[in-house]
């Protein structure tokens, strides 16, 4: 595997889930695989889970992690080509990426969407420069449009907790005070569409996800109706994807608190589990009562980030 951006990169999902179960039950079984190998973990943005779980996954495989926080540990990097570098950015990605590539065997990158330039974001301009100039396998640790390590961990969690062969999984938009990227819901939709689940998306009008990720999924604009009989409720905020109106890209179109997942929402489900990728804004996205209830599986979901990262790193090491 040379890149991990999309569900297709992991191949057969049943095999990937089997591998995840094997890794989880015996995390140190491949301890020699990463010997004398290095993964460079590069952050353009903040992180708690991704930062820690990727390092832990690497250590489980005997792989040495190097973490670099761009602009804090390093020079500030220019990402635009063709600009006169007379500002505060001392180095260009064009040099920084091949230099980073020369120090490692795998590169993992977090680089959020700008939310101001849909074309650039949906072209994954930063991530693709890592593919083009590093010469190394590249993992998205949440880039402009995708968060595949999160979606894989979500699928592993659903597989562990499902009580029927084909559970109903509902992705619901929920309010947030800041404009957030679409990477998590895009990847969740892409992975759920590929998995053996009954998948429904619910959001206010205007929040339609890009069909490249959500195409084929059922969309129900009535949140309560969408949640009826759900086995899993996956809450997430996202800003306007700009599908219907590109001028609205990255904007907040609604802050309607009636979309906050509370006990009344959960009451219409089939005793559903509550999921969220975290970090979560309590009493905006989800009420205290729901996230603190025994049906909330946000912590085991976050724990599975080690498992998903380890399967991906293991596959990349095996292919080196
Ligand atoms: N879910 C997730 O990616 O968390 P962090 O942003 O803390 O890494």
mmCIF file of N, CA and C in Angstrom, residues 3 13 43 69 82 104 130 142-143 146 150 167 248 267 315:
data_model
loop_
_atom_site.group_PDB
_atom_site.id
_atom_site.type_symbol
_atom_site.label_atom_id
_atom_site.label_comp_id
_atom_site.label_asym_id
_atom_site.label_seq_id
_atom_site.Cartn_x
_atom_site.Cartn_y
_atom_site.Cartn_z
ATOM 1 N N UNK A 3 -0.441 4.544 -0.562
ATOM 2 C CA UNK A 3 -1.170 5.676 0.027
ATOM 3 C C UNK A 3 -2.336 5.133 0.838
ATOM 4 N N UNK A 13 -12.774 -5.229 2.764
ATOM 5 C CA UNK A 13 -13.042 -4.761 4.138
ATOM 6 C C UNK A 13 -13.137 -5.914 5.133
ATOM 7 N N UNK A 43 2.449 17.315 11.552
ATOM 8 C CA UNK A 43 1.208 18.013 11.905
ATOM 9 C C UNK A 43 1.260 19.479 11.483
ATOM 10 N N UNK A 69 5.888 19.168 14.378
ATOM 11 C CA UNK A 69 4.801 20.147 14.365
ATOM 12 C C UNK A 69 5.249 21.322 13.506
ATOM 13 N N UNK A 82 4.890 29.373 -6.764
ATOM 14 C CA UNK A 82 4.957 30.592 -7.580
ATOM 15 C C UNK A 82 4.837 31.887 -6.814
ATOM 16 N N UNK A 104 13.012 9.126 6.479
ATOM 17 C CA UNK A 104 12.031 8.148 6.975
ATOM 18 C C UNK A 104 11.650 7.143 5.888
ATOM 19 N N UNK A 130 2.987 15.812 -0.889
ATOM 20 C CA UNK A 130 3.744 14.792 -0.146
ATOM 21 C C UNK A 130 3.906 13.527 -0.985
ATOM 22 N N UNK A 142 -5.915 13.008 8.549
ATOM 23 C CA UNK A 142 -6.956 14.007 8.322
ATOM 24 C C UNK A 142 -6.343 15.113 7.497
ATOM 25 N N UNK A 143 -6.720 15.054 6.246
ATOM 26 C CA UNK A 143 -6.303 16.093 5.305
ATOM 27 C C UNK A 143 -7.545 16.873 4.908
ATOM 28 N N UNK A 146 -10.440 14.122 3.724
ATOM 29 C CA UNK A 146 -10.606 12.758 4.233
ATOM 30 C C UNK A 146 -9.926 12.550 5.588
ATOM 31 N N UNK A 150 -9.594 7.535 11.007
ATOM 32 C CA UNK A 150 -10.769 7.645 11.863
ATOM 33 C C UNK A 150 -11.891 6.746 11.346
ATOM 34 N N UNK A 167 -26.388 -3.742 10.546
ATOM 35 C CA UNK A 167 -26.956 -2.718 11.434
ATOM 36 C C UNK A 167 -27.318 -1.430 10.689
ATOM 37 N N UNK A 248 -21.075 29.090 -0.871
ATOM 38 C CA UNK A 248 -21.319 28.832 0.551
ATOM 39 C C UNK A 248 -20.270 27.914 1.172
ATOM 40 N N UNK A 267 -34.095 8.118 22.083
ATOM 41 C CA UNK A 267 -35.284 7.323 22.439
ATOM 42 C C UNK A 267 -35.967 6.713 21.216
ATOM 43 N N UNK A 315 0.619 -2.839 6.926
ATOM 44 C CA UNK A 315 0.501 -3.102 5.480
ATOM 45 C C UNK A 315 1.589 -2.355 4.701
#
